[in-house]
PDB file of C-alpha atoms in Angstrom:
ATOM      1  CA  GLY A   1      35.465 -36.688  23.669  1.00  0.00           C
ATOM      2  CA  CYS A   2      32.566 -38.525  25.286  1.00  0.00           C
ATOM      3  CA  THR A   3      30.601 -37.494  28.358  1.00  0.00           C
ATOM      4  CA  GLY A   4      31.000 -40.934  29.899  1.00  0.00           C
ATOM      5  CA  SER A   5      34.780 -40.646  29.961  1.00  0.00           C
ATOM      6  CA  ALA A   6      34.758 -37.200  31.591  1.00  0.00           C
ATOM      7  CA  PRO A   7      34.351 -38.404  35.218  1.00  0.00           C
ATOM      8  CA  ILE A   8      37.190 -40.905  34.927  1.00  0.00           C
ATOM      9  CA  GLN A   9      39.802 -38.196  34.501  1.00  0.00           C
ATOM     10  CA  ASN A  10      37.775 -35.434  36.157  1.00  0.00           C
ATOM     11  CA  ILE A  11      38.485 -33.448  33.030  1.00  0.00           C
ATOM     12  CA  GLY A  12      39.136 -29.765  33.361  1.00  0.00           C
ATOM     13  CA  ALA A  13      40.681 -26.704  31.775  1.00  0.00           C
ATOM     14  CA  TYR A  14      40.945 -22.963  32.293  1.00  0.00           C
ATOM     15  CA  GLY A  15      39.949 -23.035  35.947  1.00  0.00           C
ATOM     16  CA  VAL A  16      36.940 -25.375  35.772  1.00  0.00           C
ATOM     17  CA  GLU A  17      36.682 -29.136  36.364  1.00  0.00           C
ATOM     18  CA  LEU A  18      33.880 -31.651  35.888  1.00  0.00           C
ATOM     19  CA  LYS A  19      33.546 -32.033  39.670  1.00  0.00           C
ATOM     20  CA  ASP A  20      32.324 -28.422  39.814  1.00  0.00           C
ATOM     21  CA  VAL A  21      29.112 -29.359  37.997  1.00  0.00           C
ATOM     22  CA  CYS A  22      28.751 -33.124  38.513  1.00  0.00           C
ATOM     23  CA  GLU A  23      25.871 -34.312  40.710  1.00  0.00           C
ATOM     24  CA  TYR A  24      26.089 -38.082  40.164  1.00  0.00           C
ATOM     25  CA  VAL A  25      27.439 -40.849  37.946  1.00  0.00           C
ATOM     26  CA  ASP A  26      25.522 -44.019  37.060  1.00  0.00           C
ATOM     27  CA  ILE A  27      27.573 -47.172  36.561  1.00  0.00           C
ATOM     28  CA  VAL A  28      26.774 -50.701  35.468  1.00  0.00           C
ATOM     29  CA  HIS A  29      28.493 -53.700  37.022  1.00  0.00           C
ATOM     30  CA  LEU A  30      29.363 -55.611  33.862  1.00  0.00           C
ATOM     31  CA  PRO A  31      29.448 -59.177  35.262  1.00  0.00           C
ATOM     32  CA  GLU A  32      25.938 -58.893  36.762  1.00  0.00           C
ATOM     33  CA  GLY A  33      24.333 -56.018  34.858  1.00  0.00           C
ATOM     34  CA  ASN A  34      23.352 -54.118  38.012  1.00  0.00           C
ATOM     35  CA  ILE A  35      23.153 -50.325  37.718  1.00  0.00           C
ATOM     36  CA  SER A  36      23.975 -48.107  40.686  1.00  0.00           C
ATOM     37  CA  ARG A  37      24.286 -44.361  41.228  1.00  0.00           C
ATOM     38  CA  LEU A  38      27.331 -42.748  42.810  1.00  0.00           C
ATOM     39  CA  SER A  39      27.145 -39.251  44.252  1.00  0.00           C
ATOM     40  CA  ALA A  40      29.827 -36.763  43.263  1.00  0.00           C
ATOM     41  CA  GLN A  41      31.353 -37.154  46.717  1.00  0.00           C
ATOM     42  CA  THR A  42      31.507 -40.928  46.339  1.00  0.00           C
ATOM     43  CA  CYS A  43      33.318 -40.478  43.018  1.00  0.00           C
ATOM     44  CA  GLN A  44      36.314 -39.122  44.971  1.00  0.00           C
ATOM     45  CA  PHE A  45      37.177 -36.552  42.344  1.00  0.00           C
ATOM     46  CA  GLY A  46      40.715 -35.194  42.502  1.00  0.00           C
ATOM     47  CA  TYR A  47      43.069 -33.483  40.110  1.00  0.00           C
ATOM     48  CA  ARG A  48      42.739 -35.649  36.990  1.00  0.00           C
ATOM     49  CA  ASP A  49      41.675 -38.487  39.229  1.00  0.00           C
ATOM     50  CA  SER A  50      38.587 -40.319  40.470  1.00  0.00           C
ATOM     51  CA  ILE A  51      37.395 -43.600  41.919  1.00  0.00           C
ATOM     52  CA  PHE A  52      37.038 -44.831  38.320  1.00  0.00           C
ATOM     53  CA  LYS A  53      40.827 -44.997  38.023  1.00  0.00           C
ATOM     54  CA  HIS A  54      41.064 -47.097  41.169  1.00  0.00           C
ATOM     55  CA  GLN A  55      38.277 -49.103  42.849  1.00  0.00           C
ATOM     56  CA  TYR A  56      35.960 -49.017  39.834  1.00  0.00           C
ATOM     57  CA  GLN A  57      38.595 -49.247  37.130  1.00  0.00           C
ATOM     58  CA  SER A  58      37.745 -52.815  36.108  1.00  0.00           C
ATOM     59  CA  GLY A  59      34.379 -54.507  35.688  1.00  0.00           C
ATOM     60  CA  TYR A  60      32.317 -51.318  35.469  1.00  0.00           C
ATOM     61  CA  ALA A  61      31.097 -48.966  32.757  1.00  0.00           C
ATOM     62  CA  ILE A  62      29.700 -45.453  33.098  1.00  0.00           C
ATOM     63  CA  VAL A  63      26.230 -45.205  31.567  1.00  0.00           C
ATOM     64  CA  ALA A  64      25.029 -41.756  32.687  1.00  0.00           C
ATOM     65  CA  VAL A  65      26.356 -38.533  34.174  1.00  0.00           C
ATOM     66  CA  GLY A  66      24.155 -36.055  36.037  1.00  0.00           C
ATOM     67  CA  LEU A  67      25.107 -32.388  35.898  1.00  0.00           C
ATOM     68  CA  ILE A  68      23.838 -29.355  37.798  1.00  0.00           C
ATOM     69  CA  LEU A  69      24.401 -26.021  36.087  1.00  0.00           C
ATOM     70  CA  LYS A  70      23.886 -22.574  37.568  1.00  0.00           C
ATOM     71  CA  LYS A  71      21.006 -20.539  36.156  1.00  0.00           C
ATOM     72  CA  GLN A  72      22.874 -17.363  37.065  1.00  0.00           C
ATOM     73  CA  TRP A  73      25.835 -16.818  34.711  1.00  0.00           C
ATOM     74  CA  SER A  74      29.010 -16.778  36.802  1.00  0.00           C
ATOM     75  CA  PRO A  75      32.063 -16.872  34.522  1.00  0.00           C
ATOM     76  CA  VAL A  76      35.407 -18.274  35.650  1.00  0.00           C
ATOM     77  CA  ILE A  77      37.899 -16.124  33.777  1.00  0.00           C
ATOM     78  CA  THR A  78      41.005 -16.141  35.931  1.00  0.00           C
ATOM     79  CA  TYR A  79      43.120 -18.325  33.645  1.00  0.00           C
ATOM     80  CA  GLY A  80      45.516 -16.996  30.994  1.00  0.00           C
ATOM     81  CA  ASP A  81      44.045 -14.724  28.364  1.00  0.00           C
ATOM     82  CA  LEU A  82      40.575 -15.159  29.874  1.00  0.00           C
ATOM     83  CA  SER A  83      41.619 -12.744  32.625  1.00  0.00           C
ATOM     84  CA  GLN A  84      41.537  -9.957  30.040  1.00  0.00           C
ATOM     85  CA  LEU A  85      37.763 -10.348  29.687  1.00  0.00           C
ATOM     86  CA  SER A  86      35.384  -8.276  31.797  1.00  0.00           C
ATOM     87  CA  PRO A  87      33.332 -10.384  34.251  1.00  0.00           C
ATOM     88  CA  ALA A  88      30.618  -7.728  34.168  1.00  0.00           C
ATOM     89  CA  THR A  89      29.980  -7.932  30.434  1.00  0.00           C
ATOM     90  CA  VAL A  90      31.461 -11.180  29.110  1.00  0.00           C
ATOM     91  CA  THR A  91      29.062 -13.714  27.588  1.00  0.00           C
ATOM     92  CA  PRO A  92      29.328 -17.528  27.433  1.00  0.00           C
ATOM     93  CA  VAL A  93      29.923 -17.298  23.679  1.00  0.00           C
ATOM     94  CA  GLN A  94      32.839 -14.923  24.217  1.00  0.00           C
ATOM     95  CA  VAL A  95      34.401 -17.272  26.769  1.00  0.00           C
ATOM     96  CA  PHE A  96      33.893 -20.194  24.383  1.00  0.00           C
ATOM     97  CA  ASP A  97      35.495 -18.295  21.500  1.00  0.00           C
ATOM     98  CA  ALA A  98      38.431 -17.192  23.663  1.00  0.00           C
ATOM     99  CA  VAL A  99      39.093 -20.737  24.880  1.00  0.00           C
ATOM    100  CA  CYS A 100      38.944 -22.108  21.326  1.00  0.00           C
ATOM    101  CA  ALA A 101      41.340 -19.400  20.142  1.00  0.00           C
ATOM    102  CA  MET A 102      43.824 -20.157  22.929  1.00  0.00           C
ATOM    103  CA  ARG A 103      43.724 -23.886  22.287  1.00  0.00           C
ATOM    104  CA  SER A 104      44.073 -23.597  18.516  1.00  0.00           C
ATOM    105  CA  SER A 105      47.038 -21.229  18.886  1.00  0.00           C
ATOM    106  CA  LYS A 106      48.941 -23.474  21.299  1.00  0.00           C
ATOM    107  CA  LEU A 107      47.836 -27.073  20.756  1.00  0.00           C
ATOM    108  CA  PRO A 108      48.663 -29.135  17.653  1.00  0.00           C
ATOM    109  CA  ASN A 109      45.804 -30.710  15.720  1.00  0.00           C
ATOM    110  CA  PRO A 110      45.986 -34.485  16.418  1.00  0.00           C
ATOM    111  CA  ALA A 111      44.658 -35.117  12.910  1.00  0.00           C
ATOM    112  CA  GLU A 112      47.857 -33.553  11.569  1.00  0.00           C
ATOM    113  CA  THR A 113      50.430 -34.166  14.311  1.00  0.00           C
ATOM    114  CA  GLY A 114      50.185 -37.169  16.593  1.00  0.00           C
ATOM    115  CA  ASN A 115      49.769 -36.164  20.234  1.00  0.00           C
ATOM    116  CA  ALA A 116      47.700 -36.929  23.337  1.00  0.00           C
ATOM    117  CA  GLY A 117      47.131 -33.351  24.460  1.00  0.00           C
ATOM    118  CA  SER A 118      48.619 -32.359  27.797  1.00  0.00           C
ATOM    119  CA  PHE A 119      51.199 -35.041  28.550  1.00  0.00           C
ATOM    120  CA  PHE A 120      51.976 -34.008  32.134  1.00  0.00           C
ATOM    121  CA  LYS A 121      49.794 -32.936  35.031  1.00  0.00           C
ATOM    122  CA  ASN A 122      50.229 -29.442  36.407  1.00  0.00           C
ATOM    123  CA  PRO A 123      52.079 -30.150  39.675  1.00  0.00           C
ATOM    124  CA  VAL A 124      50.583 -29.153  43.011  1.00  0.00           C
ATOM    125  CA  VAL A 125      53.180 -28.232  45.630  1.00  0.00           C
ATOM    126  CA  ALA A 126      53.295 -26.822  49.143  1.00  0.00           C
ATOM    127  CA  ALA A 127      52.982 -23.052  49.411  1.00  0.00           C
ATOM    128  CA  GLU A 128      56.470 -22.868  50.916  1.00  0.00           C
ATOM    129  CA  GLN A 129      58.032 -24.622  47.933  1.00  0.00           C
ATOM    130  CA  ALA A 130      56.125 -22.420  45.504  1.00  0.00           C
ATOM    131  CA  ALA A 131      57.389 -19.327  47.333  1.00  0.00           C
ATOM    132  CA  VAL A 132      60.998 -20.505  47.060  1.00  0.00           C
ATOM    133  CA  ILE A 133      60.672 -21.020  43.306  1.00  0.00           C
ATOM    134  CA  ALA A 134      58.822 -17.732  42.824  1.00  0.00           C
ATOM    135  CA  ALA A 135      61.594 -15.866  44.638  1.00  0.00           C
ATOM    136  CA  ALA A 136      63.993 -16.932  41.901  1.00  0.00           C
ATOM    137  CA  TRP A 137      61.421 -16.778  39.101  1.00  0.00           C
ATOM    138  CA  PRO A 138      58.974 -13.924  39.838  1.00  0.00           C
ATOM    139  CA  ASP A 139      57.141 -14.430  36.536  1.00  0.00           C
ATOM    140  CA  MET A 140      56.178 -18.018  37.386  1.00  0.00           C
ATOM    141  CA  PRO A 141      52.418 -18.632  37.025  1.00  0.00           C
ATOM    142  CA  ARG A 142      50.932 -20.056  40.217  1.00  0.00           C
ATOM    143  CA  TYR A 143      47.403 -20.822  41.304  1.00  0.00           C
ATOM    144  CA  PRO A 144      46.592 -21.058  45.036  1.00  0.00           C
ATOM    145  CA  GLN A 145      44.331 -23.992  45.931  1.00  0.00           C
ATOM    146  CA  ALA A 146      41.607 -24.199  48.562  1.00  0.00           C
ATOM    147  CA  ASP A 147      43.722 -26.437  50.800  1.00  0.00           C
ATOM    148  CA  GLY A 148      46.621 -23.978  50.902  1.00  0.00           C
ATOM    149  CA  SER A 149      48.748 -25.732  48.296  1.00  0.00           C
ATOM    150  CA  VAL A 150      49.744 -24.100  45.017  1.00  0.00           C
ATOM    151  CA  LYS A 151      49.302 -25.430  41.490  1.00  0.00           C
ATOM    152  CA  LEU A 152      52.138 -24.670  39.070  1.00  0.00           C
ATOM    153  CA  ALA A 153      52.090 -24.623  35.273  1.00  0.00           C
ATOM    154  CA  ALA A 154      53.967 -27.674  33.985  1.00  0.00           C
ATOM    155  CA  GLY A 155      54.314 -26.109  30.548  1.00  0.00           C
ATOM    156  CA  TRP A 156      56.049 -23.067  32.033  1.00  0.00           C
ATOM    157  CA  LEU A 157      58.469 -25.254  34.007  1.00  0.00           C
ATOM    158  CA  ILE A 158      59.340 -27.263  30.891  1.00  0.00           C
ATOM    159  CA  ASP A 159      59.741 -24.090  28.835  1.00  0.00           C
ATOM    160  CA  ARG A 160      62.173 -22.634  31.390  1.00  0.00           C
ATOM    161  CA  CYS A 161      64.313 -25.717  30.886  1.00  0.00           C
ATOM    162  CA  ASP A 162      64.651 -24.692  27.216  1.00  0.00           C
ATOM    163  CA  LEU A 163      62.986 -27.886  26.039  1.00  0.00           C
ATOM    164  CA  LYS A 164      60.594 -26.556  23.399  1.00  0.00           C
ATOM    165  CA  GLY A 165      61.467 -28.371  20.184  1.00  0.00           C
ATOM    166  CA  TYR A 166      63.736 -30.835  21.997  1.00  0.00           C
ATOM    167  CA  ASN A 167      63.497 -34.311  20.497  1.00  0.00           C
ATOM    168  CA  VAL A 168      64.441 -37.898  21.198  1.00  0.00           C
ATOM    169  CA  GLY A 169      64.230 -40.020  18.083  1.00  0.00           C
ATOM    170  CA  GLY A 170      60.939 -39.207  16.396  1.00  0.00           C
ATOM    171  CA  ALA A 171      59.323 -37.730  19.509  1.00  0.00           C
ATOM    172  CA  ALA A 172      59.556 -34.038  20.372  1.00  0.00           C
ATOM    173  CA  VAL A 173      58.368 -31.365  22.773  1.00  0.00           C
ATOM    174  CA  HIS A 174      55.945 -29.174  20.840  1.00  0.00           C
ATOM    175  CA  GLN A 175      57.424 -25.866  19.740  1.00  0.00           C
ATOM    176  CA  ASN A 176      54.420 -23.784  20.832  1.00  0.00           C
ATOM    177  CA  GLN A 177      53.161 -25.683  23.888  1.00  0.00           C
ATOM    178  CA  ALA A 178      55.806 -27.382  26.004  1.00  0.00           C
ATOM    179  CA  LEU A 179      53.197 -29.438  27.847  1.00  0.00           C
ATOM    180  CA  VAL A 180      52.507 -31.442  24.684  1.00  0.00           C
ATOM    181  CA  LEU A 181      54.757 -34.209  23.372  1.00  0.00           C
ATOM    182  CA  ILE A 182      54.324 -34.961  19.675  1.00  0.00           C
ATOM    183  CA  ASN A 183      55.072 -37.681  17.153  1.00  0.00           C
ATOM    184  CA  LYS A 184      57.289 -35.630  14.874  1.00  0.00           C
ATOM    185  CA  ASN A 185      58.683 -38.398  12.704  1.00  0.00           C
ATOM    186  CA  ARG A 186      57.534 -41.995  13.146  1.00  0.00           C
ATOM    187  CA  ALA A 187      58.163 -41.965  16.885  1.00  0.00           C
ATOM    188  CA  THR A 188      58.200 -45.264  18.735  1.00  0.00           C
ATOM    189  CA  SER A 189      56.874 -45.858  22.227  1.00  0.00           C
ATOM    190  CA  ASP A 190      60.492 -46.019  23.396  1.00  0.00           C
ATOM    191  CA  ASP A 191      61.058 -42.538  21.943  1.00  0.00           C
ATOM    192  CA  ILE A 192      58.076 -41.154  23.853  1.00  0.00           C
ATOM    193  CA  VAL A 193      59.164 -42.777  27.115  1.00  0.00           C
ATOM    194  CA  ALA A 194      62.754 -41.569  26.719  1.00  0.00           C
ATOM    195  CA  LEU A 195      61.601 -38.029  25.936  1.00  0.00           C
ATOM    196  CA  ALA A 196      59.189 -37.960  28.878  1.00  0.00           C
ATOM    197  CA  HIS A 197      61.972 -39.225  31.149  1.00  0.00           C
ATOM    198  CA  GLU A 198      64.326 -36.476  29.975  1.00  0.00           C
ATOM    199  CA  VAL A 199      61.705 -33.771  30.476  1.00  0.00           C
ATOM    200  CA  ARG A 200      60.924 -35.044  33.976  1.00  0.00           C
ATOM    201  CA  GLN A 201      64.601 -35.174  34.911  1.00  0.00           C
ATOM    202  CA  ARG A 202      65.388 -31.687  33.614  1.00  0.00           C
ATOM    203  CA  VAL A 203      62.444 -30.087  35.427  1.00  0.00           C
ATOM    204  CA  GLY A 204      63.143 -32.045  38.609  1.00  0.00           C
ATOM    205  CA  GLN A 205      66.801 -31.067  38.683  1.00  0.00           C
ATOM    206  CA  LYS A 206      66.087 -27.393  38.012  1.00  0.00           C
ATOM    207  CA  PHE A 207      63.040 -26.812  40.214  1.00  0.00           C
ATOM    208  CA  ASN A 208      62.873 -29.884  42.503  1.00  0.00           C
ATOM    209  CA  VAL A 209      59.403 -30.484  41.076  1.00  0.00           C
ATOM    210  CA  TRP A 210      58.858 -33.962  39.659  1.00  0.00           C
ATOM    211  CA  LEU A 211      56.233 -34.092  36.949  1.00  0.00           C
ATOM    212  CA  GLU A 212      53.720 -36.916  36.633  1.00  0.00           C
ATOM    213  CA  PRO A 213      52.125 -37.984  33.344  1.00  0.00           C
ATOM    214  CA  GLU A 214      48.508 -37.057  32.770  1.00  0.00           C
ATOM    215  CA  VAL A 215      48.285 -39.614  29.977  1.00  0.00           C
ATOM    216  CA  ARG A 216      47.874 -43.292  30.805  1.00  0.00           C
ATOM    217  CA  PHE A 217      50.422 -45.857  29.617  1.00  0.00           C
ATOM    218  CA  ILE A 218      48.947 -49.036  28.142  1.00  0.00           C
ATOM    219  CA  GLY A 219      51.385 -51.863  27.437  1.00  0.00           C
ATOM    220  CA  ALA A 220      51.034 -55.344  26.000  1.00  0.00           C
ATOM    221  CA  GLU A 221      49.931 -56.646  29.393  1.00  0.00           C
ATOM    222  CA  GLY A 222      47.620 -53.789  30.309  1.00  0.00           C
ATOM    223  CA  GLU A 223      48.032 -50.445  32.045  1.00  0.00           C
ATOM    224  CA  GLN A 224      51.448 -49.570  33.410  1.00  0.00           C
ATOM    225  CA  ASP A 225      52.514 -47.267  36.244  1.00  0.00           C
ATOM    226  CA  ALA A 226      53.206 -44.167  34.152  1.00  0.00           C
ATOM    227  CA  VAL A 227      55.380 -42.481  36.779  1.00  0.00           C
ATOM    228  CA  GLY A 228      57.406 -45.642  37.260  1.00  0.00           C
ATOM    229  CA  VAL A 229      57.928 -46.041  33.519  1.00  0.00           C
ATOM    230  CA  ILE A 230      59.460 -42.588  33.041  1.00  0.00           C
ATOM    231  CA  ALA A 231      61.200 -42.214  36.418  1.00  0.00           C
TER     232      ALA A 231
END
């Protein structure tokens, strides 16, 4: 990927997001050519969201991103297999290698199997709702957020609906990572939409959690409301 696209989605994985290290973003107003600098706060970073998907979606281009990195190594290793590493001795290279190993074991190579990575966002729900689900499913992964809400693992929810490998036409839920929808056999856009709709319905009916796409839907007339398309 490109650095300039990172702020748009506030990209993140394994417990870290761009907003954690972003200091500013420079943008150019395309009609006039004026360049201005937005602070990280002005960028309104949220979970896979930013001002660049709303107010500054059209007529602007990102030309620079300013990052501030800590000189003191402070690893974030609370996610998945990373939690098995020792914070006292782990090195950046070891974290890098572990992340690459996890991704290669779970995510299909887009050069071989058509996919857009994580298709759905990990849902964020109220702590009370998370507790209700966890009472019935004690093994459910959950990640408390600073505001008191709880982030759930969309892949786990989909997996518990027995949807790994499930297909509609040429589109399918990946066998190893339920969060990824793949082009298994000449899938059409209708196949992808129908599959995403079925996944959303199954998870919603089972857990009362309604998934939202992380991918963006672009139609013949421009971007579409992804949630509305698959609802």
